[in-house]
Short mmCIF file of N, CA, C and O in Angstrom, two decimals:
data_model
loop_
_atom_site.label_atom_id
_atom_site.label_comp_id
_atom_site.label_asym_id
_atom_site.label_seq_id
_atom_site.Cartn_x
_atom_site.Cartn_y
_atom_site.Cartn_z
N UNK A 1 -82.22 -57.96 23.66
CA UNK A 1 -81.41 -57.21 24.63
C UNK A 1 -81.42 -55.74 24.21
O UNK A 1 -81.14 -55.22 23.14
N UNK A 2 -81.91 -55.12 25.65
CA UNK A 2 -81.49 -53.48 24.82
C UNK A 2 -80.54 -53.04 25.21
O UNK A 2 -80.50 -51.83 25.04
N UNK A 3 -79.71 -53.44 25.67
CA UNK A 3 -78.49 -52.78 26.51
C UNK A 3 -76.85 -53.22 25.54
O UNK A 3 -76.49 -54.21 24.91
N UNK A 4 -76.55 -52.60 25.69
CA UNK A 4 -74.78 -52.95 24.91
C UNK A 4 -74.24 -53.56 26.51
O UNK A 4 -74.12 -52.82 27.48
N UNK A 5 -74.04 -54.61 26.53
CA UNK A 5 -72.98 -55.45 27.81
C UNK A 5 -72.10 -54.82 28.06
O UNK A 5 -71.87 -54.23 29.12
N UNK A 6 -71.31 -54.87 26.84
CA UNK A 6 -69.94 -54.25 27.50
C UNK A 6 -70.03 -53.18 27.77
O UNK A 6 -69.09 -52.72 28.41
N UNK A 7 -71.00 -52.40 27.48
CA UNK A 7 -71.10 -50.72 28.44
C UNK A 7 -71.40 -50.90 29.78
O UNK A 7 -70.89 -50.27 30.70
N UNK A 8 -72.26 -51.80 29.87
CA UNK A 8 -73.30 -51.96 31.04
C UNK A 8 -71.95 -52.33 32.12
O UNK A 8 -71.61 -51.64 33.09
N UNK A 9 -71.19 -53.83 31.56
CA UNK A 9 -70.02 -54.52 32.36
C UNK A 9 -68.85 -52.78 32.68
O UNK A 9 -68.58 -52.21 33.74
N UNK A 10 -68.57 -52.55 31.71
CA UNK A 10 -67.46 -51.59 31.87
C UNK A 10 -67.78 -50.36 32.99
O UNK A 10 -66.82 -49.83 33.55
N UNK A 11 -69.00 -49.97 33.27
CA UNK A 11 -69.98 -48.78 34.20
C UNK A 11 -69.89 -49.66 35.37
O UNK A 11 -69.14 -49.37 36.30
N UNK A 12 -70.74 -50.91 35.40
CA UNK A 12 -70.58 -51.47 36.63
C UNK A 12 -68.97 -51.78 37.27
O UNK A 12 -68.85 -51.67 38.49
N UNK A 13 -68.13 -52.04 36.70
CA UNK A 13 -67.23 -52.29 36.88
C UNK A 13 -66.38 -51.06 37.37
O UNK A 13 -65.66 -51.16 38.37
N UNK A 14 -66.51 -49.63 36.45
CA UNK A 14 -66.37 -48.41 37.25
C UNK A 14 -66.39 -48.16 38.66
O UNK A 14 -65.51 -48.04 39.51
N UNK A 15 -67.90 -48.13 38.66
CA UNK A 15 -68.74 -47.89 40.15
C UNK A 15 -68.00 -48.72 40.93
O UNK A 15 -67.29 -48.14 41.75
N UNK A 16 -67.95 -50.07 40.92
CA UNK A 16 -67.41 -50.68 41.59
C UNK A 16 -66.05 -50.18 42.10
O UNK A 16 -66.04 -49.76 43.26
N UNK A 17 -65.19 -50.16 41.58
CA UNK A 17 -64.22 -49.59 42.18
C UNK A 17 -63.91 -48.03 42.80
O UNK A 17 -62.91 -47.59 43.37
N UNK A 18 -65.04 -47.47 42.49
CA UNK A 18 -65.22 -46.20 42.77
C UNK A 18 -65.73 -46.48 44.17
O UNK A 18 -65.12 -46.03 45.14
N UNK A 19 -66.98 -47.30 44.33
CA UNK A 19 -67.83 -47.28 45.47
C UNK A 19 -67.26 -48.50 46.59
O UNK A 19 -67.53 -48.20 47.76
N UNK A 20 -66.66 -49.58 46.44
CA UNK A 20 -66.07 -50.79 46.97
C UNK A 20 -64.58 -50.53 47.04
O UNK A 20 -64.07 -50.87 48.11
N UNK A 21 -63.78 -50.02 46.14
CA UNK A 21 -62.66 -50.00 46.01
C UNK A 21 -62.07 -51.35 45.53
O UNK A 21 -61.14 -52.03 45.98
N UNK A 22 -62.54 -51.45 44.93
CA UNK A 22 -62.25 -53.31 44.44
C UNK A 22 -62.34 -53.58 43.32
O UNK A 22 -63.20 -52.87 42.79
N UNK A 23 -61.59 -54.76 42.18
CA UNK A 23 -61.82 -54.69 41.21
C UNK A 23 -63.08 -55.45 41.21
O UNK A 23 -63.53 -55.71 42.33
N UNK A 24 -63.77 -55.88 40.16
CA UNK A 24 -65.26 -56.62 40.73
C UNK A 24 -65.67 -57.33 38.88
O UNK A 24 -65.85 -56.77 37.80
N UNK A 25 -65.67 -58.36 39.19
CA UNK A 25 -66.25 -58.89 38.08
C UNK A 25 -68.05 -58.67 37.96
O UNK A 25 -68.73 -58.47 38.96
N UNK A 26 -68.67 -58.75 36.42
CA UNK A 26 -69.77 -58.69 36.25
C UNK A 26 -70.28 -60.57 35.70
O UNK A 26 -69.82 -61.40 34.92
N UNK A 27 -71.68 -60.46 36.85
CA UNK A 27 -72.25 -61.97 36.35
C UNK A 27 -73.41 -61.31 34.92
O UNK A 27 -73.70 -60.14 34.66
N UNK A 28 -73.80 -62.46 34.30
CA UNK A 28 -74.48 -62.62 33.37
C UNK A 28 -76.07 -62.39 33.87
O UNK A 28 -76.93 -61.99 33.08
N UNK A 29 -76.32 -62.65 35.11
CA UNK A 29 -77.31 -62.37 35.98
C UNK A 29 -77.67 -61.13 36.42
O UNK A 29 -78.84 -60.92 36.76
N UNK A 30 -76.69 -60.16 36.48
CA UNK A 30 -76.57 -58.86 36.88
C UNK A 30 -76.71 -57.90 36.04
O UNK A 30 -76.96 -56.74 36.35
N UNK A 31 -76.51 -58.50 34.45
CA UNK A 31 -76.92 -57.77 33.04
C UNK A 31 -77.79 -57.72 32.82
O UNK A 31 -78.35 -56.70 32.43
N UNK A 32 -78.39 -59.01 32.99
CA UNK A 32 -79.77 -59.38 32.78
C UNK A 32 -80.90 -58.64 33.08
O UNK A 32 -81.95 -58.44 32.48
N UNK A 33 -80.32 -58.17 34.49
CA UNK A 33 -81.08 -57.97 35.51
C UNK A 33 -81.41 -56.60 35.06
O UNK A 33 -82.56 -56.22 34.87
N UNK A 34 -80.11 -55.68 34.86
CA UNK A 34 -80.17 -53.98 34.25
C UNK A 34 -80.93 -54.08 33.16
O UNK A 34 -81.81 -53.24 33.03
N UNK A 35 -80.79 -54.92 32.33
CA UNK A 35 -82.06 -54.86 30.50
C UNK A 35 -83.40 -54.99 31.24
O UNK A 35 -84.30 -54.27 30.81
N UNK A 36 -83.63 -55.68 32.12
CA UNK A 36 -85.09 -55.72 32.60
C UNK A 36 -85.23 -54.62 33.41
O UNK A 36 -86.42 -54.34 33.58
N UNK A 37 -84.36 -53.80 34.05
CA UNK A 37 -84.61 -52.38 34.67
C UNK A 37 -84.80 -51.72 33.51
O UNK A 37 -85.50 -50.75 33.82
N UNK A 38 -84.66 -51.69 32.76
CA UNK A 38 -84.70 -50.86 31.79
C UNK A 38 -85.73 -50.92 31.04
O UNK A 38 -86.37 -49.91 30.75
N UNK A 39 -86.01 -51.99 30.65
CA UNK A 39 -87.52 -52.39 30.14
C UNK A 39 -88.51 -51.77 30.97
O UNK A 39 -89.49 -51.30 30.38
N UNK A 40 -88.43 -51.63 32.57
CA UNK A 40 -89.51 -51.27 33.08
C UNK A 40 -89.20 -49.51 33.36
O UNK A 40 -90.17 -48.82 33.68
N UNK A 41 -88.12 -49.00 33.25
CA UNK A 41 -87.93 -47.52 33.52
C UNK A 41 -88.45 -47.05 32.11
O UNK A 41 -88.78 -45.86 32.01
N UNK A 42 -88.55 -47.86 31.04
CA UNK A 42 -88.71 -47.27 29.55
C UNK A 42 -90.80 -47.06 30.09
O UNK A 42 -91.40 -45.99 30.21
N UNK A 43 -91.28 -48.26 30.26
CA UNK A 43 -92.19 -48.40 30.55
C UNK A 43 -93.01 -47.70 31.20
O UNK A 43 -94.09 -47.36 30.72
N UNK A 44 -92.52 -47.29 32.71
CA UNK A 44 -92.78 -46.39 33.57
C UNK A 44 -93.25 -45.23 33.12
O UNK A 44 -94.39 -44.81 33.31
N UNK A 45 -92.07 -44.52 32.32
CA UNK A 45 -91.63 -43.24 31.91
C UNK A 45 -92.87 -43.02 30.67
O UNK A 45 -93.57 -42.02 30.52
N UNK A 46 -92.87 -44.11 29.98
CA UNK A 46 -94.50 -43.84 29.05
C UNK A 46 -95.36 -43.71 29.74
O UNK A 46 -96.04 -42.71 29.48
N UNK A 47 -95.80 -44.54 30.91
CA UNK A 47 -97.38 -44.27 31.33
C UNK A 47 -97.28 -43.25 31.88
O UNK A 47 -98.46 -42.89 31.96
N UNK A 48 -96.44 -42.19 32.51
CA UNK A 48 -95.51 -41.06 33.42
C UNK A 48 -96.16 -39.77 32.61
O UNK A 48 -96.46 -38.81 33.31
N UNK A 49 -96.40 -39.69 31.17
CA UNK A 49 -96.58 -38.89 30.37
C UNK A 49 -97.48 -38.01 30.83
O UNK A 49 -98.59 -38.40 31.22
N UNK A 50 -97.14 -36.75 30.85
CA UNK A 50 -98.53 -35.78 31.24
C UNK A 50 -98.78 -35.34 30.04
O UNK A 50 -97.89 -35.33 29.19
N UNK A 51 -100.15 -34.89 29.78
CA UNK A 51 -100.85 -33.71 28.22
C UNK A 51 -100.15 -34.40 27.27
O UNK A 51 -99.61 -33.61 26.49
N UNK A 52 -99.81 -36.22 26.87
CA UNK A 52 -99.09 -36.62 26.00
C UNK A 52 -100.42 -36.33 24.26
O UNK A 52 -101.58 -36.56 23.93
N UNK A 53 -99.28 -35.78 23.78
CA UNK A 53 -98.96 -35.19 22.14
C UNK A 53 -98.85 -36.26 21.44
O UNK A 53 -99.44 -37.30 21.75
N UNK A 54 -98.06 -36.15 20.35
CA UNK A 54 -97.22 -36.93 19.42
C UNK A 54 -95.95 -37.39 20.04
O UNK A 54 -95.35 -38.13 19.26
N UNK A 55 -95.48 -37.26 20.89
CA UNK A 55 -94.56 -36.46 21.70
C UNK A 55 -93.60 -37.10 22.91
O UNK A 55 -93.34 -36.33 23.83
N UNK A 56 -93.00 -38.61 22.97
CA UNK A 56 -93.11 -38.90 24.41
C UNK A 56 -91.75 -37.49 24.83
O UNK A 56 -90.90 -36.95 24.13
N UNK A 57 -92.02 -37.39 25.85
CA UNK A 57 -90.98 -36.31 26.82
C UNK A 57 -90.42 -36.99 28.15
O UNK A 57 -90.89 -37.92 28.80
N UNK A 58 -89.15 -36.16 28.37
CA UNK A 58 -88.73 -36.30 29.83
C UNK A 58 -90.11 -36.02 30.84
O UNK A 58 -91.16 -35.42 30.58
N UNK A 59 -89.64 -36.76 32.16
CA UNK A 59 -90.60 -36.79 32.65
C UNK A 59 -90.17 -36.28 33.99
O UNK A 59 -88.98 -36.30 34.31
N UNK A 60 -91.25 -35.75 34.90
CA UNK A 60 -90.87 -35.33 36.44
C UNK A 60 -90.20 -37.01 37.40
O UNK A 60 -89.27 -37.05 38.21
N UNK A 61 -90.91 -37.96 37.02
CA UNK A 61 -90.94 -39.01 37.76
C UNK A 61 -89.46 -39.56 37.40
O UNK A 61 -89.00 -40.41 38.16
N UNK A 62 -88.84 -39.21 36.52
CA UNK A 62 -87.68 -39.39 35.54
C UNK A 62 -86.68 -38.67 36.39
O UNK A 62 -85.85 -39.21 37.12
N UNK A 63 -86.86 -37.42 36.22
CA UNK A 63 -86.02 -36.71 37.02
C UNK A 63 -85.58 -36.97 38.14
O UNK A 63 -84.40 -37.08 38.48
N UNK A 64 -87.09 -37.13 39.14
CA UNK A 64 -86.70 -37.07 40.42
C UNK A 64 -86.16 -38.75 40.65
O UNK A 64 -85.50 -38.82 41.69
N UNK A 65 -86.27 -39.86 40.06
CA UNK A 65 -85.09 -40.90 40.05
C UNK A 65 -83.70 -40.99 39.65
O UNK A 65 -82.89 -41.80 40.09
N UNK A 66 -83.44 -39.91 38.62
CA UNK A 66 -82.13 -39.78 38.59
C UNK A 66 -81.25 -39.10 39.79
O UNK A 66 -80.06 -39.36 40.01
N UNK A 67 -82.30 -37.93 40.72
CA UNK A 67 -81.85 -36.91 41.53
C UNK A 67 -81.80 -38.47 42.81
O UNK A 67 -80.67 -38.66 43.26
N UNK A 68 -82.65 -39.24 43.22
CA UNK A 68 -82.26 -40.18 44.02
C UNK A 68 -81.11 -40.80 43.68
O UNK A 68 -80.24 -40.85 44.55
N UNK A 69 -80.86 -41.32 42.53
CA UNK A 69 -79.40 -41.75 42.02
C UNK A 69 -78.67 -41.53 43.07
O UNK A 69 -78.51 -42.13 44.13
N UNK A 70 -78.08 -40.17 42.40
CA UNK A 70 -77.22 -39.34 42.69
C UNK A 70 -76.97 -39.14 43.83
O UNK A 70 -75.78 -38.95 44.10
N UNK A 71 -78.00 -39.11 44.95
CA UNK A 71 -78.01 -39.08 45.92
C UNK A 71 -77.24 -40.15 46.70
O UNK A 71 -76.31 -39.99 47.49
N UNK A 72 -77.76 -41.12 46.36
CA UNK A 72 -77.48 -42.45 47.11
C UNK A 72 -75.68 -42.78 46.44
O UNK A 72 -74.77 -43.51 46.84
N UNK A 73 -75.77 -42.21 45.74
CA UNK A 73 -73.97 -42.75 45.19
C UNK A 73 -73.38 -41.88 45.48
O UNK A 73 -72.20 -42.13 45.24
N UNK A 74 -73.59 -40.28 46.15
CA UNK A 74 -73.02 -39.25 46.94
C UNK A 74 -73.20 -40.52 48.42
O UNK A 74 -72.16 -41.06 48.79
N UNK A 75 -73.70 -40.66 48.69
CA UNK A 75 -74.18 -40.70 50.28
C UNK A 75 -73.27 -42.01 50.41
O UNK A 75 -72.40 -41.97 51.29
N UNK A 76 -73.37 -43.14 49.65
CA UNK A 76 -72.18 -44.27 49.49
C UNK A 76 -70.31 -43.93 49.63
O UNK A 76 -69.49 -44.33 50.46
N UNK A 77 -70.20 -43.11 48.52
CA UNK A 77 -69.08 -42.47 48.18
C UNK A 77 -68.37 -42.26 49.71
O UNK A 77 -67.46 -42.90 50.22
N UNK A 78 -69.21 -40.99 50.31
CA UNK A 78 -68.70 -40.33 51.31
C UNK A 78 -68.60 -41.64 52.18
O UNK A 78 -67.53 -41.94 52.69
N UNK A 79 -69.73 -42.41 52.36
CA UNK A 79 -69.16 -43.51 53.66
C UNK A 79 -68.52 -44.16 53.52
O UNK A 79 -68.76 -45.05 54.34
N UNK A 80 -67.47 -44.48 52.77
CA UNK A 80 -66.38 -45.24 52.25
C UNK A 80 -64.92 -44.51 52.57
O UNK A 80 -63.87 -45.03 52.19
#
């Protein structure tokens, strides 16, 4: 596992009430599910590498998924 649960549970559980307004339990399925996002955003983000060095770096492809984030949990937010 690369993820700490109870961070993962305690964030989801945030959002949730931020974005639902509800308290919201976390399944074991739904953790699961974020360590394997993560496995593949770690993944991604290596082959992503431009002029790679010694060096892995932030990446453009990195960025512009966090800037979708953001987006979509602005764009949620407000329709609630």
């Amino acid at each position: 596992m690369l993820i700490n649960k109870s961070h993962v549970k305690n964030l989801a559980k945030t959002y949730g009430k931020q974005i639902h307004d509800k308290d919201l339990r976390v399944s074991d399925d739904f953790v699961n599910q974020i360590n394997d996002l993560i496995k593949a955003v770690v993944m991604t983000n290596v082959t992503k590498q431009d002029n790679l060095a010694a060096t892995l770096k932030a990446t453009d492809w990195a960025h512009d998924r966090l800037e979708d984030a953001e987006e979509l949990l602005e764009s949620e937010v407000l329709a609630s």
